[in-house]
Short mmCIF file of C-alpha atoms in Angstrom, two decimals:
data_model
loop_
_atom_site.label_atom_id
_atom_site.label_comp_id
_atom_site.label_asym_id
_atom_site.label_seq_id
_atom_site.Cartn_x
_atom_site.Cartn_y
_atom_site.Cartn_z
CA ASP A 1 -35.39 2.07 53.92
CA LEU A 2 -35.19 1.39 57.64
CA GLU A 3 -38.05 -1.08 57.35
CA ALA A 4 -36.03 -3.02 54.77
CA GLU A 5 -33.63 -4.00 57.53
CA GLN A 6 -36.45 -5.46 59.66
CA THR A 7 -38.45 -8.64 59.27
CA THR A 8 -41.77 -6.83 59.16
CA PRO A 9 -44.24 -7.55 56.34
CA ALA A 10 -45.08 -5.05 53.61
CA THR A 11 -48.39 -4.14 55.27
CA ALA A 12 -46.52 -2.53 58.11
CA ILE A 13 -44.83 -0.16 55.66
CA GLU A 14 -48.16 0.78 54.17
CA GLY A 15 -49.49 1.56 57.63
CA LEU A 16 -46.57 3.85 58.32
CA GLU A 17 -47.08 5.62 55.01
CA ASP A 18 -50.71 6.31 55.97
CA PHE A 19 -49.44 8.17 59.00
CA ALA A 20 -46.61 10.04 57.25
CA ASP A 21 -48.06 13.42 58.11
CA GLU A 22 -48.53 12.50 61.75
CA LEU A 23 -45.01 11.10 61.95
CA ASP A 24 -43.55 14.24 60.35
CA ALA A 25 -45.44 16.38 62.85
CA LEU A 26 -44.11 14.25 65.68
CA LEU A 27 -40.48 14.37 64.56
CA GLY A 28 -40.64 17.99 63.48
CA THR A 29 -42.14 19.54 66.60
CA ASP A 30 -40.85 22.96 67.62
CA ASP A 31 -41.31 22.33 71.35
CA SER A 32 -37.94 23.10 72.91
CA GLU A 33 -38.60 20.71 75.80
CA ALA A 34 -39.02 17.66 73.53
CA ASP A 35 -36.37 15.05 74.16
CA GLY A 36 -35.68 11.40 73.43
CA ALA A 37 -38.04 10.09 76.12
CA LEU A 38 -40.92 12.22 74.85
CA ILE A 39 -40.35 11.02 71.29
CA ASP A 40 -40.42 7.40 72.41
CA GLU A 41 -43.64 7.94 74.38
CA GLU A 42 -45.48 9.66 71.54
CA LEU A 43 -44.11 7.17 69.00
CA ASP A 44 -45.52 4.30 71.08
CA ALA A 45 -48.93 5.95 71.04
CA LEU A 46 -48.75 6.40 67.27
CA LEU A 47 -47.70 2.80 66.74
CA ASP A 48 -50.59 1.64 68.93
CA GLU A 49 -52.97 3.43 66.58
CA ILE A 50 -51.27 1.85 63.59
CA ASP A 51 -51.65 -1.59 65.17
CA GLN A 52 -55.35 -0.99 65.69
CA ARG A 53 -55.95 0.03 62.08
CA GLU A 54 -53.93 -2.91 60.78
CA SER A 55 -55.58 -5.50 63.05
CA SER A 56 -57.94 -6.59 60.29
CA SER A 57 -55.07 -7.50 57.95
CA THR A 58 -53.91 -11.10 57.67
CA GLU A 59 -50.27 -10.03 57.97
CA THR A 60 -49.96 -8.07 61.21
CA VAL A 61 -46.99 -6.13 62.46
CA LYS A 62 -44.90 -7.68 65.18
CA ASP A 63 -45.37 -5.23 68.06
CA GLN A 64 -41.95 -5.65 69.63
CA ASN A 65 -40.03 -5.17 66.39
CA VAL A 66 -41.91 -2.01 65.44
CA ARG A 67 -41.83 -0.49 68.91
CA ARG A 68 -38.11 -1.06 69.31
CA MET A 69 -37.10 -0.06 65.80
CA LEU A 70 -36.27 3.63 66.27
CA PRO A 71 -34.93 3.39 69.86
CA GLU A 72 -32.69 0.48 68.86
CA LEU A 73 -31.38 2.42 65.87
CA VAL A 74 -30.62 5.36 68.15
CA ARG A 75 -28.77 3.13 70.60
CA SER A 76 -26.84 1.61 67.69
CA ASN A 77 -25.72 5.09 66.58
CA ILE A 78 -27.45 4.74 63.24
CA LEU A 79 -29.97 7.43 64.18
CA THR A 80 -29.50 10.26 66.63
CA TYR A 81 -31.78 12.71 68.40
CA ARG A 82 -31.65 16.25 67.07
CA PRO A 83 -32.72 19.52 68.70
CA ASN A 84 -36.42 20.36 68.81
CA GLY A 85 -37.47 16.71 68.96
CA ARG A 86 -36.11 15.64 65.59
CA ILE A 87 -34.45 12.38 64.60
CA GLY A 88 -31.83 12.09 61.88
CA PHE A 89 -29.13 9.81 60.57
CA THR A 90 -25.82 9.95 62.41
CA HIS A 91 -23.93 9.98 59.10
CA PRO A 92 -25.26 10.38 55.56
CA VAL A 93 -23.42 7.22 54.46
CA LEU A 94 -25.80 5.20 56.62
CA LEU A 95 -28.72 6.90 54.88
CA GLY A 96 -27.24 6.15 51.46
CA TYR A 97 -26.49 2.53 52.28
CA LEU A 98 -29.97 1.77 53.62
CA ALA A 99 -31.63 3.63 50.78
CA GLY A 100 -29.51 1.84 48.18
CA CYS A 101 -30.35 -1.55 49.68
CA GLY A 102 -34.01 -0.61 49.70
CA PHE A 103 -33.98 0.40 46.05
CA ALA A 104 -32.19 -2.82 45.12
CA GLN A 105 -34.86 -4.86 46.89
CA ARG A 106 -37.97 -2.97 45.82
CA GLY A 107 -36.93 -0.92 42.77
CA GLY A 108 -37.75 2.71 42.15
CA ALA A 109 -34.22 4.16 42.03
CA ALA A 110 -35.11 5.95 38.77
CA GLN A 111 -37.55 8.11 40.73
CA LEU A 112 -34.56 10.02 42.13
CA MET A 113 -33.70 11.26 38.64
CA ALA A 114 -35.95 14.32 38.98
CA HIS A 115 -34.73 15.17 42.49
CA PRO A 116 -32.04 17.83 43.03
CA TYR A 117 -28.51 16.62 43.63
CA TRP A 118 -27.49 16.17 47.24
CA CYS A 119 -25.39 13.67 49.17
CA GLY A 120 -28.36 11.41 49.97
CA LYS A 121 -29.21 11.00 46.31
CA SER A 122 -25.66 10.29 45.15
CA LEU A 123 -24.93 7.90 48.03
CA ALA A 124 -28.18 6.00 47.52
CA TRP A 125 -27.33 5.51 43.83
CA GLU A 126 -23.76 4.48 44.65
CA TYR A 127 -24.85 1.72 47.03
CA PHE A 128 -27.67 0.76 44.72
CA SER A 129 -25.05 0.09 42.03
CA VAL A 130 -23.53 -2.61 44.25
CA LYS A 131 -26.69 -4.72 44.31
CA GLY A 132 -28.81 -3.41 41.43
CA ASN A 133 -28.58 -2.59 37.73
CA VAL A 134 -27.87 1.09 37.12
CA GLY A 135 -27.78 0.76 33.34
CA GLU A 136 -31.09 2.57 32.94
CA LEU A 137 -29.86 5.40 35.17
CA MET A 138 -26.47 5.71 33.51
CA ARG A 139 -27.73 6.34 30.00
CA PRO A 140 -29.61 9.62 30.66
CA LEU A 141 -26.81 10.88 32.90
CA PHE A 142 -24.28 10.45 30.11
CA GLU A 143 -26.62 11.92 27.49
CA THR A 144 -27.28 15.09 29.51
CA ALA A 145 -23.67 15.56 30.68
CA GLU A 146 -22.81 18.13 28.02
CA ALA A 147 -25.80 20.30 28.97
CA ASP A 148 -24.89 20.34 32.67
CA PRO A 149 -22.11 22.88 33.32
CA LEU A 150 -21.27 21.28 36.69
CA LYS A 151 -21.30 17.70 35.30
CA ARG A 152 -22.98 16.50 38.50
CA GLY A 153 -24.69 13.50 36.96
CA LEU A 154 -21.53 12.41 35.18
CA LEU A 155 -19.46 12.63 38.37
CA VAL A 156 -22.10 10.72 40.33
CA ALA A 157 -22.12 7.94 37.73
CA ALA A 158 -18.32 7.83 37.83
CA THR A 159 -18.39 6.54 41.42
CA TRP A 160 -20.52 3.50 40.55
CA THR A 161 -17.68 1.41 39.11
CA ARG A 162 -15.72 1.58 42.36
CA ASN A 163 -17.80 -0.93 44.32
CA ALA A 164 -19.70 -2.64 41.50
CA PRO A 165 -19.28 -6.39 40.97
CA PRO A 166 -16.75 -7.17 38.22
CA ASP A 167 -19.33 -9.17 36.29
CA ALA A 168 -22.04 -6.51 36.31
CA ASP A 169 -23.66 -6.15 32.88
CA TRP A 170 -23.56 -2.36 32.88
CA ARG A 171 -19.96 -1.99 34.10
CA SER A 172 -18.19 -2.21 30.74
CA ASN A 173 -20.51 0.39 29.21
CA ALA A 174 -19.85 2.70 32.15
CA LEU A 175 -16.09 2.42 31.75
CA ARG A 176 -16.29 3.09 28.01
CA GLY A 177 -18.57 6.06 28.57
CA LEU A 178 -16.29 7.61 31.18
CA ALA A 179 -13.21 7.04 28.99
CA ARG A 180 -14.87 8.86 26.10
CA PHE A 181 -15.14 12.07 28.16
CA LEU A 182 -11.41 12.12 28.90
CA THR A 183 -10.57 13.20 25.35
CA ILE A 184 -13.11 16.05 25.19
CA ASP A 185 -11.01 19.21 25.51
CA SER A 186 -14.05 21.38 26.16
CA LEU A 187 -14.57 19.68 29.53
CA PRO A 188 -12.79 21.38 32.45
CA PHE A 189 -9.55 19.74 33.46
CA THR A 190 -10.74 19.27 37.04
CA VAL A 191 -13.80 17.31 35.88
CA ARG A 192 -11.68 15.03 33.72
CA ALA A 193 -9.22 14.57 36.59
CA LYS A 194 -12.08 13.31 38.76
CA LEU A 195 -13.05 10.90 36.01
CA VAL A 196 -9.45 9.66 35.87
CA THR A 197 -9.58 9.05 39.63
CA ALA A 198 -12.82 7.10 39.30
CA LEU A 199 -11.39 4.97 36.50
CA ALA A 200 -8.15 4.32 38.37
CA PHE A 201 -10.03 3.12 41.44
CA SER A 202 -12.48 1.02 39.45
CA GLY A 203 -10.32 -2.05 39.85
CA GLU A 204 -10.32 -2.78 36.11
CA SER A 205 -7.08 -4.55 35.25
CA SER A 206 -6.84 -3.10 31.74
CA ILE A 207 -7.46 0.54 32.70
CA GLY A 208 -3.72 1.25 32.73
CA GLY A 209 -3.62 0.67 28.99
CA LEU A 210 -6.11 3.51 28.52
CA PHE A 211 -3.95 5.92 30.53
CA ARG A 212 -0.91 4.81 28.57
CA ARG A 213 -2.60 5.71 25.29
CA LEU A 214 -3.41 9.17 26.66
CA LEU A 215 0.32 9.79 27.02
CA THR A 216 0.69 9.76 23.23
CA LEU A 217 -2.02 12.32 22.43
CA PRO A 218 -1.00 15.80 21.25
CA SER A 219 -3.06 17.61 23.90
CA PRO A 220 -0.96 18.54 26.98
CA ASP A 221 -3.98 18.16 29.24
CA ALA A 222 -4.59 14.65 27.91
CA ARG A 223 -0.96 13.70 28.58
CA LYS A 224 -1.19 15.11 32.10
CA LEU A 225 -4.35 13.11 32.73
CA GLY A 226 -2.67 10.00 31.37
CA ALA A 227 0.36 10.50 33.60
CA LEU A 228 -1.72 11.04 36.72
CA GLY A 229 -3.84 8.02 35.84
CA CYS A 230 -0.78 5.81 35.44
CA GLY A 231 0.40 6.93 38.85
CA LEU A 232 -2.93 6.26 40.53
CA ALA A 233 -3.20 2.85 38.91
CA ARG A 234 0.47 2.02 39.64
CA TYR A 235 0.83 1.06 35.99
CA ASP A 236 4.52 0.16 35.76
CA LYS A 237 4.35 -0.69 32.05
CA ALA A 238 4.21 3.04 31.23
CA VAL A 239 7.52 3.97 32.88
CA HIS A 240 9.29 4.42 29.54
CA GLU A 241 6.62 6.79 28.18
CA LEU A 242 6.55 8.75 31.44
CA ASN A 243 10.32 9.12 31.33
CA GLU A 244 10.08 10.69 27.90
CA LEU A 245 7.57 13.24 29.21
CA LEU A 246 10.15 14.54 31.67
CA PHE A 247 12.16 16.14 28.89
CA GLN A 248 9.38 17.73 26.85
CA GLN A 249 8.77 21.46 26.63
CA ASP A 250 5.57 21.49 28.65
CA ASN A 251 6.68 21.62 32.29
CA SER A 252 3.22 20.86 33.66
CA VAL A 253 3.27 17.53 31.83
CA GLY A 254 6.74 16.80 33.20
CA ARG A 255 5.57 17.60 36.73
CA ALA A 256 2.68 15.15 36.38
CA ALA A 257 5.12 12.53 35.08
CA CYS A 258 7.36 13.00 38.14
CA ILE A 259 4.41 12.49 40.47
CA ALA A 260 3.35 9.37 38.57
CA LEU A 261 6.83 7.82 38.53
CA VAL A 262 7.29 8.24 42.28
CA ALA A 263 3.82 6.80 42.84
CA ILE A 264 4.72 3.73 40.75
CA GLY A 265 7.83 3.42 42.89
CA ASN A 266 9.77 0.58 41.23
CA ASN A 267 13.49 0.81 40.51
CA SER A 268 13.20 1.99 36.92
CA ALA A 269 10.65 4.67 37.84
CA LEU A 270 12.77 6.09 40.67
CA GLU A 271 15.87 6.00 38.47
CA ALA A 272 13.99 8.08 35.89
CA VAL A 273 13.06 10.69 38.51
CA THR A 274 16.62 10.78 39.84
CA SER A 275 17.92 11.27 36.32
CA ALA A 276 15.52 14.17 35.88
CA LEU A 277 16.79 15.71 39.12
CA LEU A 278 20.34 15.60 37.73
CA ASN A 279 19.83 16.45 34.06
CA ALA A 280 16.45 18.08 33.31
CA SER A 281 15.43 21.74 33.23
CA ASP A 282 15.22 23.79 36.42
CA GLU A 283 11.44 23.43 36.67
CA ILE A 284 11.54 19.65 36.22
CA ARG A 285 14.43 19.34 38.70
CA GLN A 286 12.31 21.08 41.30
CA ALA A 287 9.28 18.94 40.42
CA ALA A 288 11.38 15.79 40.75
CA ALA A 289 12.68 16.82 44.18
CA GLU A 290 9.19 17.68 45.41
CA ALA A 291 7.87 14.37 44.12
CA LEU A 292 10.67 12.42 45.82
CA ALA A 293 9.65 14.02 49.11
CA SER A 294 6.55 11.82 49.08
CA ASP A 295 8.65 8.62 49.20
CA PRO A 296 9.95 8.17 52.78
CA ILE A 297 12.36 5.38 51.84
CA GLU A 298 14.07 5.89 48.50
CA GLY A 299 13.02 9.51 48.01
CA TYR A 300 14.43 10.74 51.32
CA ALA A 301 17.75 9.04 50.57
CA VAL A 302 18.00 10.74 47.17
CA LEU A 303 17.31 14.16 48.70
CA GLN A 304 19.94 13.63 51.40
CA ASP A 305 22.54 12.69 48.81
CA GLY A 306 21.45 15.48 46.47
CA ALA A 307 22.20 18.12 49.09
CA LYS A 308 25.90 17.17 48.77
CA VAL A 309 26.13 17.18 44.96
CA ASP A 310 28.51 19.70 43.38
CA ASP A 311 25.85 20.89 40.90
CA LEU A 312 24.20 23.98 42.39
CA LEU A 313 21.02 23.38 40.36
CA VAL A 314 20.61 20.02 42.07
CA ARG A 315 21.16 21.48 45.54
CA ARG A 316 18.73 24.29 44.78
CA ALA A 317 16.06 21.80 43.67
CA VAL A 318 16.70 19.63 46.71
CA ALA A 319 15.97 22.62 48.96
CA TYR A 320 12.46 22.83 47.52
CA GLY A 321 12.01 19.12 48.02
CA LEU A 322 13.16 19.26 51.63
CA ALA A 323 10.57 21.97 52.27
CA ARG A 324 7.94 19.25 51.88
CA VAL A 325 9.59 16.91 54.39
CA ASN A 326 8.39 17.61 57.90
CA GLN A 327 11.34 15.96 59.63
CA PRO A 328 14.10 17.34 61.88
CA TRP A 329 16.85 16.01 59.64
CA ALA A 330 15.41 17.93 56.68
CA ARG A 331 15.48 21.15 58.72
CA GLU A 332 19.10 20.53 59.65
CA ILE A 333 20.09 20.13 56.00
CA LEU A 334 18.21 23.30 55.07
CA ASP A 335 19.91 25.27 57.87
CA ASP A 336 23.29 24.04 56.64
CA LEU A 337 22.49 25.02 53.04
CA GLN A 338 21.31 28.45 54.12
CA LEU A 339 24.39 29.20 56.23
CA ASN A 340 27.26 27.41 54.55
CA ASP A 341 26.50 26.93 50.86
CA ASP A 342 28.77 29.00 48.63
CA GLN A 343 26.08 29.78 46.02
CA TRP A 344 23.54 32.51 46.72
CA ALA A 345 20.87 30.74 44.62
CA VAL A 346 21.06 27.71 46.92
CA ARG A 347 21.08 29.86 50.08
CA SER A 348 18.05 31.77 48.83
CA ALA A 349 16.14 28.60 48.02
CA ALA A 350 16.97 27.15 51.45
CA GLU A 351 15.80 30.34 53.13
CA GLN A 352 12.48 30.20 51.28
CA ALA A 353 12.09 26.55 52.26
CA ILE A 354 12.70 27.34 55.94
CA GLN A 355 10.17 30.16 55.82
CA SER A 356 7.57 27.81 54.35
CA LEU A 357 8.23 25.32 57.16
CA GLU A 358 7.84 27.99 59.82
CA GLU A 359 4.61 29.34 58.43
CA VAL A 360 1.67 27.94 60.35
CA THR A 361 -1.34 27.22 58.18
CA GLN A 362 -4.53 28.36 59.86
CA VAL A 363 -6.76 25.31 59.60
CA MET A 364 -9.71 26.63 61.56
CA PRO A 365 -11.00 30.16 60.86
CA THR A 366 -10.70 32.55 63.79
CA PRO A 367 -14.03 33.73 65.22
CA GLU A 368 -15.14 37.14 64.07
CA PRO A 369 -15.52 39.84 66.74
CA GLU A 370 -18.93 41.18 67.65
CA LEU A 371 -20.31 43.63 65.13
CA PHE A 372 -20.71 46.45 67.65
CA THR A 373 -16.94 46.26 68.42
CA LEU A 374 -15.87 46.81 64.82
CA THR A 375 -14.77 50.23 63.61
CA TRP A 376 -16.21 51.88 60.57
#
C-alpha cells in the first residue's frame, strides 16, 4: 500500500515481493542493538540487490524514490521505528487509509474476507468504501450476520455509509439492510444501538423518518432506539411523538425521549422536557433534570429556576441534575438545598449529589505491588 503513494512502476512492487522473506528478516531482527541507522544501511543494501535484478526490465525503479521511501515515511511520522529493529505504522488509521486506497486502485479487497477481524481489516474496508464499490463485500456480511454472535461483520459494514459518496450505487442497499436489523428483537440492544449510531451519522436526509417510525412500534427497545436515533439525527419533526413517550409506563423509554429532546434543542423540545420535569413521574422528572444538565444554556437556566420551585419533587429531581454539572454555582445550590431545604427528601438527594461530586473516579489503574510483598 505504501508503494501506491509513490510514482514507481508496478515492476518495482514485484521486485519487493520477491524479497519479502529477506525484508521480513531485516525488519524482524532480534538484535537489541539494531536502530534506525542500521535499518537504513541494510535496507540500502537490499534495494541495491533489487535494482540489480530488475536492471533487465524495461521499466526500472527510480533509485532515489525507492531509497528514500521508508526514511521519508519515518520522518513524516507515518512510520516509526520499533524496538528490536522493527518498523510499524504510527497509527492504525494510516495503515487503513493506505490499504483502502491501494485496494481501490488495484482491487483485491475481497481477499480480506477470510482474514480474522482486527482494526487493520476494518479500517482498510472503511476507507476502501470511500473510493471503491463494497457491494460485493456487503452481501456476505449481511447474510452471515445471524450466525455471528458478535455481529462483527455487520458492525464493520455499518461504518461504510459514514464516508461513502452520496451517489454510491451500493449505499441505498446498505441503509436498507442496516434498517432491517433494527426491528429484530433477538439482536442485542447494544448491537442495534451501534447500528442506530451508524445510520444517524450516515448523512442521509431521510433517515429521521425511519427513527420516527420506530417510535410507534410496540417493542420498548424499538421505541428507545427510535428516540435515541431522533436525538442523534437532530430530527425536530419527531418532537410531538417524543413528548408522548415521556408519559408512558416504560421509564426507560421516557429517559431516552428526554435525552433525545434535549439533543434536538429547539424551543418545543425543551418545553416538553421542562413540562416533564414539572408534571411527570418521579423517574421521568429525574431523567429530565439529568438530560437538561447537558445543555449549558437553556438547561442550566431551567435547573437554577427549578431549585426554587415550591414542589419538592421538582427540587429533588433538580438535585440529581445538578450532580451532573461540574460548576461552582451548581455546588452552591446543592449546599443550600442540603442545609436549608425544609424537606428531608430534597436534603437527602442533595447530599447524595454532593457525595457523587466529591468522589474521584480512578481513571488510571494503580500499579500492583511486587508479588513477593503480598501476604497470603
